[in-house]
């Protein structure tokens, strides 16, 4: 195990990891609370799986030495500084909102580095007339609903997550109606995995 190479260190895992990964971790996090979760451990060094970019974001915000697994989100990791600069050149007055799972050099060019949930909240009150969105482009539909007077611009037109599209309203309805699509987790793993979620929920 990777953590055996770093004995004694706490492990933070992203909330979308498998139950098996959660069972080997101490606490999980979301992209909106990653920094708070790392801080809550009260240590100088932690392990973080699986996203190296979110780990870098947490490290910068907390001053903790975050040792990251070399994983990444395939959508956010594709964004480059050139993408940002090109969009800013086309929209010189626009703000840039980037997701914490973007590369550090991309996040450094943003006016705000915030989770998708916080983008939704920010959209309601922003005074900017144009905002370049550096995350999966289909959040823009929700952002326009929150504030139709603002022009929300995707940083890349091909910023689409194919995995997110696998879950549809029709599939959810079928699962609820038939109760045939069950995910079963062995109890020994479920108990340990549940503790990491409960630990996260206890972080204020």
PDB file of C-alpha atoms in Angstrom:
ATOM      1  CA  UNK A   1       0.000   0.000   0.000  1.00  0.00           C
ATOM      2  CA  UNK A   2       1.055   3.558  -0.753  1.00  0.00           C
ATOM      3  CA  UNK A   3       0.436   4.633   2.824  1.00  0.00           C
ATOM      4  CA  UNK A   4       2.857   1.973   4.068  1.00  0.00           C
ATOM      5  CA  UNK A   5       5.588   4.026   2.395  1.00  0.00           C
ATOM      6  CA  UNK A   6       4.549   6.932   4.637  1.00  0.00           C
ATOM      7  CA  UNK A   7       3.853   5.330   8.018  1.00  0.00           C
ATOM      8  CA  UNK A   8       1.849   7.350  10.507  1.00  0.00           C
ATOM      9  CA  UNK A   9       0.481   9.906   8.042  1.00  0.00           C
ATOM     10  CA  UNK A  10      -3.238  10.618   7.870  1.00  0.00           C
ATOM     11  CA  UNK A  11      -4.950   9.957   4.532  1.00  0.00           C
ATOM     12  CA  UNK A  12      -7.450  12.350   2.965  1.00  0.00           C
ATOM     13  CA  UNK A  13      -9.504  11.005   0.060  1.00  0.00           C
ATOM     14  CA  UNK A  14     -11.863  12.719  -2.326  1.00  0.00           C
ATOM     15  CA  UNK A  15     -15.518  11.982  -1.662  1.00  0.00           C
ATOM     16  CA  UNK A  16     -16.013  10.377  -5.098  1.00  0.00           C
ATOM     17  CA  UNK A  17     -13.482   7.621  -4.434  1.00  0.00           C
ATOM     18  CA  UNK A  18     -14.603   4.024  -3.978  1.00  0.00           C
ATOM     19  CA  UNK A  19     -15.695   2.536  -0.655  1.00  0.00           C
ATOM     20  CA  UNK A  20     -12.491   0.505  -0.653  1.00  0.00           C
ATOM     21  CA  UNK A  21     -10.359   3.650  -0.859  1.00  0.00           C
ATOM     22  CA  UNK A  22     -12.419   5.369   1.821  1.00  0.00           C
ATOM     23  CA  UNK A  23     -11.912   2.337   4.068  1.00  0.00           C
ATOM     24  CA  UNK A  24      -8.139   2.860   3.848  1.00  0.00           C
ATOM     25  CA  UNK A  25      -8.430   6.600   4.544  1.00  0.00           C
ATOM     26  CA  UNK A  26      -8.959   8.696   7.660  1.00  0.00           C
ATOM     27  CA  UNK A  27     -11.288  11.349   6.271  1.00  0.00           C
ATOM     28  CA  UNK A  28     -12.766  12.346   2.942  1.00  0.00           C
ATOM     29  CA  UNK A  29     -13.371  15.761   1.412  1.00  0.00           C
ATOM     30  CA  UNK A  30     -15.080  17.610  -1.393  1.00  0.00           C
ATOM     31  CA  UNK A  31     -13.520  20.252  -3.615  1.00  0.00           C
ATOM     32  CA  UNK A  32     -15.241  22.929  -1.522  1.00  0.00           C
ATOM     33  CA  UNK A  33     -14.009  21.771   1.897  1.00  0.00           C
ATOM     34  CA  UNK A  34     -10.627  20.195   1.069  1.00  0.00           C
ATOM     35  CA  UNK A  35      -8.625  22.932   2.793  1.00  0.00           C
ATOM     36  CA  UNK A  36     -10.834  22.849   5.906  1.00  0.00           C
ATOM     37  CA  UNK A  37     -10.549  19.057   6.088  1.00  0.00           C
ATOM     38  CA  UNK A  38      -6.762  19.107   5.844  1.00  0.00           C
ATOM     39  CA  UNK A  39      -6.595  21.829   8.508  1.00  0.00           C
ATOM     40  CA  UNK A  40      -8.914  19.854  10.806  1.00  0.00           C
ATOM     41  CA  UNK A  41      -6.340  17.065  11.102  1.00  0.00           C
ATOM     42  CA  UNK A  42      -3.938  19.370  12.926  1.00  0.00           C
ATOM     43  CA  UNK A  43      -0.835  17.860  11.344  1.00  0.00           C
ATOM     44  CA  UNK A  44       2.050  19.158   9.256  1.00  0.00           C
ATOM     45  CA  UNK A  45       1.915  16.476   6.569  1.00  0.00           C
ATOM     46  CA  UNK A  46      -0.840  14.338   5.016  1.00  0.00           C
ATOM     47  CA  UNK A  47      -1.429  11.945   2.157  1.00  0.00           C
ATOM     48  CA  UNK A  48      -4.067  12.936  -0.386  1.00  0.00           C
ATOM     49  CA  UNK A  49      -5.821  10.798  -3.001  1.00  0.00           C
ATOM     50  CA  UNK A  50      -6.471  10.771  -5.879  1.00  0.00           C
ATOM     51  CA  UNK A  51      -6.270  14.317  -7.293  1.00  0.00           C
ATOM     52  CA  UNK A  52      -2.848  15.987  -7.368  1.00  0.00           C
ATOM     53  CA  UNK A  53      -4.310  19.359  -8.369  1.00  0.00           C
ATOM     54  CA  UNK A  54      -6.845  19.486  -5.545  1.00  0.00           C
ATOM     55  CA  UNK A  55      -4.011  18.425  -3.248  1.00  0.00           C
ATOM     56  CA  UNK A  56      -1.894  21.357  -4.451  1.00  0.00           C
ATOM     57  CA  UNK A  57      -4.826  23.695  -3.839  1.00  0.00           C
ATOM     58  CA  UNK A  58      -5.260  22.375  -0.286  1.00  0.00           C
ATOM     59  CA  UNK A  59      -1.534  22.677   0.377  1.00  0.00           C
ATOM     60  CA  UNK A  60      -1.467  26.289  -0.770  1.00  0.00           C
ATOM     61  CA  UNK A  61      -4.474  27.209   1.348  1.00  0.00           C
ATOM     62  CA  UNK A  62      -3.275  25.455   4.511  1.00  0.00           C
ATOM     63  CA  UNK A  63       0.527  25.460   4.518  1.00  0.00           C
ATOM     64  CA  UNK A  64       0.429  21.714   5.190  1.00  0.00           C
ATOM     65  CA  UNK A  65       2.782  19.447   3.231  1.00  0.00           C
ATOM     66  CA  UNK A  66       0.296  17.478   1.146  1.00  0.00           C
ATOM     67  CA  UNK A  67       1.775  14.381  -0.494  1.00  0.00           C
ATOM     68  CA  UNK A  68      -0.438  13.668  -3.490  1.00  0.00           C
ATOM     69  CA  UNK A  69      -1.256  10.561  -5.428  1.00  0.00           C
ATOM     70  CA  UNK A  70      -0.474  11.208  -9.098  1.00  0.00           C
ATOM     71  CA  UNK A  71      -4.083  11.284 -10.264  1.00  0.00           C
ATOM     72  CA  UNK A  72      -6.245  14.006 -11.775  1.00  0.00           C
ATOM     73  CA  UNK A  73      -9.627  14.889 -13.239  1.00  0.00           C
ATOM     74  CA  UNK A  74      -9.413  14.381 -16.989  1.00  0.00           C
ATOM     75  CA  UNK A  75     -11.506  17.509 -17.664  1.00  0.00           C
ATOM     76  CA  UNK A  76      -9.801  19.962 -15.314  1.00  0.00           C
ATOM     77  CA  UNK A  77      -6.265  18.763 -15.984  1.00  0.00           C
ATOM     78  CA  UNK A  78      -6.654  19.561 -19.707  1.00  0.00           C
ATOM     79  CA  UNK A  79      -7.052  23.283 -19.117  1.00  0.00           C
ATOM     80  CA  UNK A  80      -3.909  25.258 -19.850  1.00  0.00           C
ATOM     81  CA  UNK A  81      -2.677  28.775 -19.230  1.00  0.00           C
ATOM     82  CA  UNK A  82      -3.035  29.358 -22.966  1.00  0.00           C
ATOM     83  CA  UNK A  83      -6.745  28.534 -22.717  1.00  0.00           C
ATOM     84  CA  UNK A  84      -7.152  31.194 -20.034  1.00  0.00           C
ATOM     85  CA  UNK A  85      -5.098  33.824 -21.813  1.00  0.00           C
ATOM     86  CA  UNK A  86      -6.909  33.293 -25.114  1.00  0.00           C
ATOM     87  CA  UNK A  87     -10.346  33.636 -23.491  1.00  0.00           C
ATOM     88  CA  UNK A  88      -9.228  36.710 -21.537  1.00  0.00           C
ATOM     89  CA  UNK A  89      -7.936  38.286 -24.725  1.00  0.00           C
ATOM     90  CA  UNK A  90     -11.353  37.779 -26.315  1.00  0.00           C
ATOM     91  CA  UNK A  91     -13.159  39.004 -23.177  1.00  0.00           C
ATOM     92  CA  UNK A  92     -10.780  41.482 -21.509  1.00  0.00           C
ATOM     93  CA  UNK A  93     -13.269  42.617 -18.864  1.00  0.00           C
ATOM     94  CA  UNK A  94     -14.293  39.146 -17.734  1.00  0.00           C
ATOM     95  CA  UNK A  95     -13.594  37.586 -14.373  1.00  0.00           C
ATOM     96  CA  UNK A  96     -12.120  34.072 -14.302  1.00  0.00           C
ATOM     97  CA  UNK A  97     -13.556  31.422 -11.972  1.00  0.00           C
ATOM     98  CA  UNK A  98     -11.527  28.219 -11.848  1.00  0.00           C
ATOM     99  CA  UNK A  99     -12.217  24.913 -10.134  1.00  0.00           C
ATOM    100  CA  UNK A 100      -9.720  23.735  -7.458  1.00  0.00           C
ATOM    101  CA  UNK A 101      -9.007  20.606  -9.546  1.00  0.00           C
ATOM    102  CA  UNK A 102      -7.339  22.725 -12.241  1.00  0.00           C
ATOM    103  CA  UNK A 103      -3.567  22.734 -12.548  1.00  0.00           C
ATOM    104  CA  UNK A 104      -1.869  25.174 -10.142  1.00  0.00           C
ATOM    105  CA  UNK A 105      -0.588  27.383 -12.960  1.00  0.00           C
ATOM    106  CA  UNK A 106      -4.130  27.645 -14.334  1.00  0.00           C
ATOM    107  CA  UNK A 107      -5.612  28.407 -10.917  1.00  0.00           C
ATOM    108  CA  UNK A 108      -2.989  31.135 -10.496  1.00  0.00           C
ATOM    109  CA  UNK A 109      -4.550  33.059 -13.400  1.00  0.00           C
ATOM    110  CA  UNK A 110      -8.050  32.967 -11.909  1.00  0.00           C
ATOM    111  CA  UNK A 111      -9.782  35.710  -9.984  1.00  0.00           C
ATOM    112  CA  UNK A 112     -11.556  33.086  -7.901  1.00  0.00           C
ATOM    113  CA  UNK A 113     -10.708  29.420  -7.306  1.00  0.00           C
ATOM    114  CA  UNK A 114     -13.972  27.890  -6.118  1.00  0.00           C
ATOM    115  CA  UNK A 115     -15.955  24.663  -6.315  1.00  0.00           C
ATOM    116  CA  UNK A 116     -18.906  24.275  -8.658  1.00  0.00           C
ATOM    117  CA  UNK A 117     -21.289  24.653  -5.719  1.00  0.00           C
ATOM    118  CA  UNK A 118     -19.668  27.946  -4.772  1.00  0.00           C
ATOM    119  CA  UNK A 119     -19.807  29.066  -8.410  1.00  0.00           C
ATOM    120  CA  UNK A 120     -23.580  28.673  -8.241  1.00  0.00           C
ATOM    121  CA  UNK A 121     -23.707  30.756  -5.061  1.00  0.00           C
ATOM    122  CA  UNK A 122     -21.342  33.366  -6.483  1.00  0.00           C
ATOM    123  CA  UNK A 123     -23.392  33.642  -9.678  1.00  0.00           C
ATOM    124  CA  UNK A 124     -26.352  34.986  -7.719  1.00  0.00           C
ATOM    125  CA  UNK A 125     -24.495  38.053  -6.451  1.00  0.00           C
ATOM    126  CA  UNK A 126     -21.670  38.750  -8.895  1.00  0.00           C
ATOM    127  CA  UNK A 127     -21.491  42.251 -10.345  1.00  0.00           C
ATOM    128  CA  UNK A 128     -19.362  41.104 -13.281  1.00  0.00           C
ATOM    129  CA  UNK A 129     -21.014  41.229 -16.676  1.00  0.00           C
ATOM    130  CA  UNK A 130     -18.840  38.420 -18.084  1.00  0.00           C
ATOM    131  CA  UNK A 131     -17.328  35.422 -16.304  1.00  0.00           C
ATOM    132  CA  UNK A 132     -15.005  32.817 -17.830  1.00  0.00           C
ATOM    133  CA  UNK A 133     -15.812  29.434 -16.295  1.00  0.00           C
ATOM    134  CA  UNK A 134     -12.895  27.024 -15.928  1.00  0.00           C
ATOM    135  CA  UNK A 135     -14.679  23.761 -15.215  1.00  0.00           C
ATOM    136  CA  UNK A 136     -17.072  21.330 -16.931  1.00  0.00           C
ATOM    137  CA  UNK A 137     -19.007  23.533 -19.346  1.00  0.00           C
ATOM    138  CA  UNK A 138     -22.512  22.265 -18.643  1.00  0.00           C
ATOM    139  CA  UNK A 139     -22.624  24.034 -15.291  1.00  0.00           C
ATOM    140  CA  UNK A 140     -23.157  27.176 -17.334  1.00  0.00           C
ATOM    141  CA  UNK A 141     -26.828  26.248 -17.835  1.00  0.00           C
ATOM    142  CA  UNK A 142     -27.322  26.394 -14.043  1.00  0.00           C
ATOM    143  CA  UNK A 143     -25.304  29.590 -13.694  1.00  0.00           C
ATOM    144  CA  UNK A 144     -27.454  31.347 -16.302  1.00  0.00           C
ATOM    145  CA  UNK A 145     -30.556  30.278 -14.407  1.00  0.00           C
ATOM    146  CA  UNK A 146     -29.161  31.893 -11.273  1.00  0.00           C
ATOM    147  CA  UNK A 147     -28.227  35.131 -13.035  1.00  0.00           C
ATOM    148  CA  UNK A 148     -29.403  35.509 -16.654  1.00  0.00           C
ATOM    149  CA  UNK A 149     -27.971  39.027 -16.894  1.00  0.00           C
ATOM    150  CA  UNK A 150     -24.388  37.701 -16.761  1.00  0.00           C
ATOM    151  CA  UNK A 151     -22.584  36.151 -19.721  1.00  0.00           C
ATOM    152  CA  UNK A 152     -20.940  32.921 -18.507  1.00  0.00           C
ATOM    153  CA  UNK A 153     -18.286  31.752 -20.973  1.00  0.00           C
ATOM    154  CA  UNK A 154     -16.723  28.259 -21.030  1.00  0.00           C
ATOM    155  CA  UNK A 155     -12.943  28.392 -21.111  1.00  0.00           C
ATOM    156  CA  UNK A 156     -13.052  25.537 -23.644  1.00  0.00           C
ATOM    157  CA  UNK A 157     -15.982  24.463 -25.777  1.00  0.00           C
ATOM    158  CA  UNK A 158     -14.988  20.802 -25.434  1.00  0.00           C
ATOM    159  CA  UNK A 159     -14.867  20.819 -21.613  1.00  0.00           C
ATOM    160  CA  UNK A 160     -17.369  17.991 -21.200  1.00  0.00           C
ATOM    161  CA  UNK A 161     -17.156  15.118 -18.705  1.00  0.00           C
ATOM    162  CA  UNK A 162     -18.280  11.890 -20.359  1.00  0.00           C
ATOM    163  CA  UNK A 163     -18.550  10.160 -16.979  1.00  0.00           C
ATOM    164  CA  UNK A 164     -21.000  12.727 -15.632  1.00  0.00           C
ATOM    165  CA  UNK A 165     -23.156  12.145 -18.689  1.00  0.00           C
ATOM    166  CA  UNK A 166     -23.534   8.455 -17.892  1.00  0.00           C
ATOM    167  CA  UNK A 167     -26.106   9.282 -15.222  1.00  0.00           C
ATOM    168  CA  UNK A 168     -29.355  10.486 -16.757  1.00  0.00           C
ATOM    169  CA  UNK A 169     -32.764  11.375 -15.352  1.00  0.00           C
ATOM    170  CA  UNK A 170     -34.194   8.350 -17.140  1.00  0.00           C
ATOM    171  CA  UNK A 171     -31.662   5.990 -15.504  1.00  0.00           C
ATOM    172  CA  UNK A 172     -32.346   7.445 -12.064  1.00  0.00           C
ATOM    173  CA  UNK A 173     -36.096   7.018 -12.583  1.00  0.00           C
ATOM    174  CA  UNK A 174     -35.648   3.398 -13.686  1.00  0.00           C
ATOM    175  CA  UNK A 175     -33.473   2.648 -10.665  1.00  0.00           C
ATOM    176  CA  UNK A 176     -36.072   4.113  -8.311  1.00  0.00           C
ATOM    177  CA  UNK A 177     -38.987   2.342  -9.969  1.00  0.00           C
ATOM    178  CA  UNK A 178     -37.408  -1.100 -10.312  1.00  0.00           C
ATOM    179  CA  UNK A 179     -34.909  -1.101  -7.428  1.00  0.00           C
ATOM    180  CA  UNK A 180     -32.868  -3.486  -9.555  1.00  0.00           C
ATOM    181  CA  UNK A 181     -29.666  -1.445  -9.746  1.00  0.00           C
ATOM    182  CA  UNK A 182     -28.143  -2.191  -6.364  1.00  0.00           C
ATOM    183  CA  UNK A 183     -24.594  -1.522  -5.191  1.00  0.00           C
ATOM    184  CA  UNK A 184     -23.561  -3.891  -2.424  1.00  0.00           C
ATOM    185  CA  UNK A 185     -20.543  -3.122  -0.237  1.00  0.00           C
ATOM    186  CA  UNK A 186     -19.160  -5.743   2.169  1.00  0.00           C
ATOM    187  CA  UNK A 187     -20.019  -4.732   5.730  1.00  0.00           C
ATOM    188  CA  UNK A 188     -16.395  -4.698   6.905  1.00  0.00           C
ATOM    189  CA  UNK A 189     -15.528  -2.163   4.186  1.00  0.00           C
ATOM    190  CA  UNK A 190     -18.767  -0.201   4.603  1.00  0.00           C
ATOM    191  CA  UNK A 191     -18.168   0.369   8.313  1.00  0.00           C
ATOM    192  CA  UNK A 192     -14.662   1.728   7.761  1.00  0.00           C
ATOM    193  CA  UNK A 193     -15.689   3.796   4.742  1.00  0.00           C
ATOM    194  CA  UNK A 194     -18.610   5.308   6.639  1.00  0.00           C
ATOM    195  CA  UNK A 195     -16.232   6.572   9.318  1.00  0.00           C
ATOM    196  CA  UNK A 196     -14.342   8.721   6.800  1.00  0.00           C
ATOM    197  CA  UNK A 197     -17.597  10.336   5.667  1.00  0.00           C
ATOM    198  CA  UNK A 198     -18.698  10.917   9.263  1.00  0.00           C
ATOM    199  CA  UNK A 199     -15.301  12.442  10.004  1.00  0.00           C
ATOM    200  CA  UNK A 200     -15.753  14.892   7.124  1.00  0.00           C
ATOM    201  CA  UNK A 201     -19.269  15.795   8.250  1.00  0.00           C
ATOM    202  CA  UNK A 202     -17.921  16.665  11.695  1.00  0.00           C
ATOM    203  CA  UNK A 203     -15.670  19.364  10.205  1.00  0.00           C
ATOM    204  CA  UNK A 204     -17.368  22.724  10.602  1.00  0.00           C
TER     205      UNK A 204
END
